Coordinates of C-alpha atoms and ligand atoms in Angstrom, one line a residue:
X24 CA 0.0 0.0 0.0
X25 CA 1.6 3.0 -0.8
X26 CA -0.2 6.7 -1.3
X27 CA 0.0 9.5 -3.2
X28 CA 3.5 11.4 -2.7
X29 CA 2.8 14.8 -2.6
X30 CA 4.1 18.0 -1.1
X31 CA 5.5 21.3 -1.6
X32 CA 8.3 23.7 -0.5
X33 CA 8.6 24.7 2.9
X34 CA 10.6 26.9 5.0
X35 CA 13.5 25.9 7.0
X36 CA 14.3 28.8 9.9
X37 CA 16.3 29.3 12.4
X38 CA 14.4 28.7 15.5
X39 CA 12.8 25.3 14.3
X40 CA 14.8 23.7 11.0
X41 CA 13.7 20.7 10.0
X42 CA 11.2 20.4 13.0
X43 CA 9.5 23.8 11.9
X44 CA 9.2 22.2 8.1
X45 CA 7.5 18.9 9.2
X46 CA 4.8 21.0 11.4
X47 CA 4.6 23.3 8.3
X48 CA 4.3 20.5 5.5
X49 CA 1.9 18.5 7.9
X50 CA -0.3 21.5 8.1
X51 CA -0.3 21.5 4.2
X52 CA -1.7 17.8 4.1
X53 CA 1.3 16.8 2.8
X54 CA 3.7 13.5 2.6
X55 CA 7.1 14.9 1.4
X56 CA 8.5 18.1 1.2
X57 CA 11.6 20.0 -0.2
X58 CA 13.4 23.0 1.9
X59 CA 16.4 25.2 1.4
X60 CA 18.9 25.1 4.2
X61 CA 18.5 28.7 4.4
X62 CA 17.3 31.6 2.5
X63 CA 16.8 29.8 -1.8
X64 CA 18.4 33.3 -2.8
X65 CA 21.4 33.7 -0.1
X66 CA 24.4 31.7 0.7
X67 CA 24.3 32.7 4.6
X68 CA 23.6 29.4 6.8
X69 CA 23.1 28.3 10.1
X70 CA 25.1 25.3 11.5
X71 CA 22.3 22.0 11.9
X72 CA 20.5 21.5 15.1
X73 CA 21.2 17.9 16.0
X74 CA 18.4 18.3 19.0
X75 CA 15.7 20.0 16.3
X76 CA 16.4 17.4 14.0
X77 CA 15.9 14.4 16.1
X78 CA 12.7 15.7 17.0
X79 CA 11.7 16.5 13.6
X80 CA 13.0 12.4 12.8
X81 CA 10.1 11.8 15.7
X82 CA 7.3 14.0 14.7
X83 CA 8.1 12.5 10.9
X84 CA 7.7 8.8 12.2
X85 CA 4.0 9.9 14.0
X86 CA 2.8 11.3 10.2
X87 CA 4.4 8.5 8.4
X88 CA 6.7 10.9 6.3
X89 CA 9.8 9.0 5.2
X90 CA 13.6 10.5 5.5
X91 CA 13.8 9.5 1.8
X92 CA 10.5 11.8 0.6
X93 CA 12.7 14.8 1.8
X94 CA 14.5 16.8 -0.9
X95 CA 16.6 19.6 -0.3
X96 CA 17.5 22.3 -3.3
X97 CA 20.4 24.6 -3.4
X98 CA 20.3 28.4 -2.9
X99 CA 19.0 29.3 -6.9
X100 CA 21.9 32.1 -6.9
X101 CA 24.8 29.2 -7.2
X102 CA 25.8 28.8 -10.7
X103 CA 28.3 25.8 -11.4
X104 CA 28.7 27.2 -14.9
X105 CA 30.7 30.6 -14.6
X106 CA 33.7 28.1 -12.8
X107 CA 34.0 30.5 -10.1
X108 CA 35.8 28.4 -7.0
X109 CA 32.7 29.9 -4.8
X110 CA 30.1 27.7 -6.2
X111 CA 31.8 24.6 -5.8
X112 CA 32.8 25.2 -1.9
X113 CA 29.4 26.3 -0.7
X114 CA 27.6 23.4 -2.6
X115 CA 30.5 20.7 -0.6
X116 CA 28.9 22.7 2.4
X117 CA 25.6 22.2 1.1
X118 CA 26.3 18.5 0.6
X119 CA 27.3 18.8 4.5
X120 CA 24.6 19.6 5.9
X121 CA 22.3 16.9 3.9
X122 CA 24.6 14.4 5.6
X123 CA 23.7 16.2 9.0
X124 CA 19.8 16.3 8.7
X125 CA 20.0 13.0 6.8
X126 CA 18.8 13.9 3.8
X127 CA 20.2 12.4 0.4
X128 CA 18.7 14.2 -2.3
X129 CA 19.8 18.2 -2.8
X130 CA 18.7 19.6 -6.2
X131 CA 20.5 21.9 -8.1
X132 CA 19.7 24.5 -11.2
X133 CA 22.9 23.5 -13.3
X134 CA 23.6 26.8 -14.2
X135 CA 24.0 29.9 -16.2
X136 CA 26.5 30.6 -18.7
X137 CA 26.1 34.2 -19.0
X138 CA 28.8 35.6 -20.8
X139 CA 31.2 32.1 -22.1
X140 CA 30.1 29.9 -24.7
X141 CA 27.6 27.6 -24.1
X142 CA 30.1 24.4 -24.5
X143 CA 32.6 26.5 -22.1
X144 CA 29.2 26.3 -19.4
X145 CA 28.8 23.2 -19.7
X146 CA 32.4 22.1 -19.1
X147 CA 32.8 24.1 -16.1
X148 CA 29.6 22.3 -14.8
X149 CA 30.9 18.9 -15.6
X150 CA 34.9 19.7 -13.4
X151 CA 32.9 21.7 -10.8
X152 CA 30.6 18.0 -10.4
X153 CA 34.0 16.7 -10.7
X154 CA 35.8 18.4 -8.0
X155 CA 32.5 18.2 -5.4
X156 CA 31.5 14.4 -5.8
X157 CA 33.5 11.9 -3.2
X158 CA 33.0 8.4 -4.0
X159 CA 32.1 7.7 -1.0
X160 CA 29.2 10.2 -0.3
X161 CA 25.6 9.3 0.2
X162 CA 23.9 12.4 -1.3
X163 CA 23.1 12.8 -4.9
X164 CA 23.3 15.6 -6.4
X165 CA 19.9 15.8 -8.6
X166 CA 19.9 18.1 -12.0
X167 CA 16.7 19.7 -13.2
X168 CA 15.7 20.0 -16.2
X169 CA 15.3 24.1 -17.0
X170 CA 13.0 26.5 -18.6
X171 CA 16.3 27.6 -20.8
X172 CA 15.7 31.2 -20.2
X173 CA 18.3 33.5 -20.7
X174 CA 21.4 31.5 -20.9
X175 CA 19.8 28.8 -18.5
X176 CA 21.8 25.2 -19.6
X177 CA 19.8 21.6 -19.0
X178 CA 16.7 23.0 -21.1
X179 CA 16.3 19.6 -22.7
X180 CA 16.7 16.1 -20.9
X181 CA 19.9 15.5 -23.3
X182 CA 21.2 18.6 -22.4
X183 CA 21.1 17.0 -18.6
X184 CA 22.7 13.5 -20.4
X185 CA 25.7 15.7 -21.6
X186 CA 26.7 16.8 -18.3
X187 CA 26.1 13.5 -16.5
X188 CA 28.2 11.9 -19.4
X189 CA 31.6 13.6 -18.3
X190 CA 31.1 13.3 -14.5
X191 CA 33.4 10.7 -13.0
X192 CA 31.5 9.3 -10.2
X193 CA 27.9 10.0 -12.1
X194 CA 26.2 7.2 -10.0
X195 CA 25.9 10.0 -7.5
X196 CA 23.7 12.0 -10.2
X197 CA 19.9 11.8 -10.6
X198 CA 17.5 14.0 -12.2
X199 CA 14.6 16.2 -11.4
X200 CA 12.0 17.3 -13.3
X201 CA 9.7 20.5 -13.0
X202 CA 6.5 20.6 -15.5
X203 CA 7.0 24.3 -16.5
X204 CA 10.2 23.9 -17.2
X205 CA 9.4 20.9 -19.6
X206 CA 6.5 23.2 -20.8
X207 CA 8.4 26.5 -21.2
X208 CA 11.4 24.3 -22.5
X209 CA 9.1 23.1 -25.2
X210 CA 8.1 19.8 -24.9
X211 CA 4.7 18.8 -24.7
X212 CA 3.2 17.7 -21.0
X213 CA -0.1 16.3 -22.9
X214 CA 2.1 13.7 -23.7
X215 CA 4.2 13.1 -21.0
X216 CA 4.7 9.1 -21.4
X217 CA 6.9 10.1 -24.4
X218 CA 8.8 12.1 -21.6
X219 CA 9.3 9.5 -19.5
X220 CA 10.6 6.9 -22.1
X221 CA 13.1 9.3 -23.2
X222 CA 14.3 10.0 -19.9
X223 CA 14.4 6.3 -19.1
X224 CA 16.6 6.0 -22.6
X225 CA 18.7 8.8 -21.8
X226 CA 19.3 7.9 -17.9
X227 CA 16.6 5.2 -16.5
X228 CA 13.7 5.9 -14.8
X229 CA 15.6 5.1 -11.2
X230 CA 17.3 8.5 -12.1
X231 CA 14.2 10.1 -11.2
X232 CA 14.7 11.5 -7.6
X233 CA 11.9 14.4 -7.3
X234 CA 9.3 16.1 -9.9
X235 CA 8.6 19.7 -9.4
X236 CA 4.7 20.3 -9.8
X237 CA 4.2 23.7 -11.3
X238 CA 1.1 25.3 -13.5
X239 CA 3.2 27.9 -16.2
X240 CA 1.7 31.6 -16.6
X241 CA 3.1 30.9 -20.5
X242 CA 3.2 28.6 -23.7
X243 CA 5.0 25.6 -24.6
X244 CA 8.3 26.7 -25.8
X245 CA 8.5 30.6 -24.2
X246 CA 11.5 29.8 -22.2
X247 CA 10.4 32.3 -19.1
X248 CA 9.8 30.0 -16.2
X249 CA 7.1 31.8 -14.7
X250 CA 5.2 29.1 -12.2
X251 CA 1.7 29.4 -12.0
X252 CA -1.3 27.5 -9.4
X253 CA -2.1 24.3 -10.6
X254 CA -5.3 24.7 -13.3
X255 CA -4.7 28.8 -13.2
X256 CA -2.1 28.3 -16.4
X257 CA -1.0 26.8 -19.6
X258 CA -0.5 23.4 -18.8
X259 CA -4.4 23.3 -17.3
X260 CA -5.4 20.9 -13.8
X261 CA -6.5 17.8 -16.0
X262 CA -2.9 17.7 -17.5
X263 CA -1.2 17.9 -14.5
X264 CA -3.3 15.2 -12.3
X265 CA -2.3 13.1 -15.2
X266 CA 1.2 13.7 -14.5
X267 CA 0.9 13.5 -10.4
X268 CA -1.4 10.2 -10.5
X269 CA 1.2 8.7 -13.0
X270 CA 1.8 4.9 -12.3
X271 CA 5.7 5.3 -13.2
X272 CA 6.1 8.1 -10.6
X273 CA 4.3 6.3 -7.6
X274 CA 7.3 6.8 -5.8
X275 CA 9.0 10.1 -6.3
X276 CA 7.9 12.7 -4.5
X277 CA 5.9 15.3 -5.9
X278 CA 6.8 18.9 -4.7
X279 CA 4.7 22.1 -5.5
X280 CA 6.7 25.7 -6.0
X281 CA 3.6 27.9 -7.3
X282 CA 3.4 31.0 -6.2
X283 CA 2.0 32.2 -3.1
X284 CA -1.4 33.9 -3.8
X285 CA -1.2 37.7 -3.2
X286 CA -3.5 40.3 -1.5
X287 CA -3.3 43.8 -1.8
X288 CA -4.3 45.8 1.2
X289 CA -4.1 50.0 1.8
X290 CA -1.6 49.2 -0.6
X291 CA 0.4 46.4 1.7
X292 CA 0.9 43.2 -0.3
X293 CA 0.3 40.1 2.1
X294 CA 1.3 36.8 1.0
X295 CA -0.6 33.3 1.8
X296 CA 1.2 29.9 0.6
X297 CA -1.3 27.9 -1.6
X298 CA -0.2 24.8 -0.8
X299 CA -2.9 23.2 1.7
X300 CA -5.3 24.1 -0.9
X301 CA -3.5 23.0 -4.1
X302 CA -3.1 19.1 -2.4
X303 CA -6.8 19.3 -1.2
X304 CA -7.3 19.6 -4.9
X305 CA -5.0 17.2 -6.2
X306 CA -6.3 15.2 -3.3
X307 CA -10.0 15.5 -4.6
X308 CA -9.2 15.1 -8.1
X309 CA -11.2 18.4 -8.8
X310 CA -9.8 21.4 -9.8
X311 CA -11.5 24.4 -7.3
X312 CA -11.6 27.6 -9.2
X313 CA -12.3 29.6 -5.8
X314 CA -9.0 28.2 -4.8
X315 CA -7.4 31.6 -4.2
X316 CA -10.0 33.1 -2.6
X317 CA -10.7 30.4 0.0
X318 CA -6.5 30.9 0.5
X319 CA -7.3 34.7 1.4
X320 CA -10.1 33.6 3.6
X321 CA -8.4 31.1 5.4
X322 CA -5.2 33.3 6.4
Ligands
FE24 FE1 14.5 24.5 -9.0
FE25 FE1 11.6 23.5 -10.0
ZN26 ZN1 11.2 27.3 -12.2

């Protein structure tokens, strides 16, 4: 008997860690969850609580949320691609403090290469993986597949194949996807089982480590990764339960990063996170067009 794996972001602070995301994911309704370490767009980090982690393991074991349904994803603003020696040492760090809350999955964007050729980009990825992967480590380091805006590299699943190819020890790599990347990046999500059997031919489907569940704000092929609430975008609510329901991703977690739904009051913008209301839908099978609105109400 296994369920539905689904789950979304949620915040790791300072008083609480990993203990504060449990409580936060378990008041979403979720199973699995993905965090940063710290802030997604700073490199500043706490050291780990051993004592807030152990008692995250235990409030974990009461909700039945497995160690291995955890993801963590690296600070977006770490780019692997410009070969700057920074990226490399903060991502070993990174890798650090998996080890410490136990986790074995940390997602990273691949990276950027802004200004050097794309084949220069790529390179720099593949000796950055290089110089960061021990043979002995337990976390893999998962790619995900990107949007390919601006000079975003690992728009395309072979793109992804191309860097794996020249890393040494590239058992330790999987792959995660995002469905408005794929969309944005062009393929098409109607028809995701060709998806998945080219990602099983290019790596195998036990590569798969974590899918990103994402609505887009834009069509197939715009490159602008702009995530939008599941059935408020381009790819549509149907398409995606397709996709979360999927037989062949039973067991990968599922992890929502739509936005947070906005309200606008004597010109003060408050925020509310979606998410208990996105996996009620998913949950339901029915898409909830008042979805927002109830979010507003609830917070
Ligand atoms: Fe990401
Ligand atoms: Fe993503
Ligand atoms: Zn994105």
């Amino acid at each position: 008997m296994s369920e539905l794996l689904i789950g979304s972001h949620v915040s790791f602070q300072k008083n609480e860690q990993l203990l504060g995301s449990v409580k936060e994911a378990l008041r979403y309704n979720a199973n699995c969850f993905m965090i940063y370490t710290g802030a997604p767009q700073n490199t500043s980090r706490q050291p780990v609580d051993k004592n807030l982690t152990l008692a995250a393991y235990e409030l974990m074991k009461a909700n039945n949320i497995k160690l291995a349904n955890i993801v963590v994803h690296a600070p977006y603003i770490i780019n692997l691609a410009n070969g700057s020696d920074f990226a490399i040492s903060f991502l070993k760090q990174e890798i650090q403090r998996c080890q410490l809350l136990g986790l074995d999955k940390i997602i990273i964007h691949p990276g950027s290469y802004v200004k050097l050729s794309k084949e220069e980009g790529i390179n720099n990825i593949v000796n950055a993986l290089n110089k960061i992967i021990k043979k002995e480590q337990k976390v893999f380091i998962c790619l995900e597949v990107m949007a390919g805006k601006g000079t975003e590299i690992g728009a395309s699943l072979q793109e992804l194949k191309q860097i794996i190819d020249g890393v040494n020890y590239s058992e330790k790599l999987k792959i995660c996807l995002d469905t408005c990347h794929l969309h944005d990046g062009g393929y098409n999500i109607t028809n995701f089982d060709d998806i998945l059997k080219e990602a099983d031919e290019l790596f195998g489907l036990s590569s798969l480590a974590c899918i990103h569940i994402n609505d887009s704000k834009n069509e197939s092929g715009s490159h602008k990764d702009r995530h939008e609430n599941l059935g408020f975008g381009d790819l549509g609510f149907e398409n995606l339960l397709k996709i979360i329901y999927h037989p062949k991703l039973k067991e990968i977690p599922k992890i929502l990063e739509t936005p947070y739904i906005t309200e606008t009051e004597n010109s003060k913008i408050r925020l509310y996170p979606p998410y208990k209301f996105e996996i009620a839908m998913i949950r339901a099978k029915k898409f909830n067009p008042n979805m927002k609105e109830e979010a507003r109400t609830y917070y």
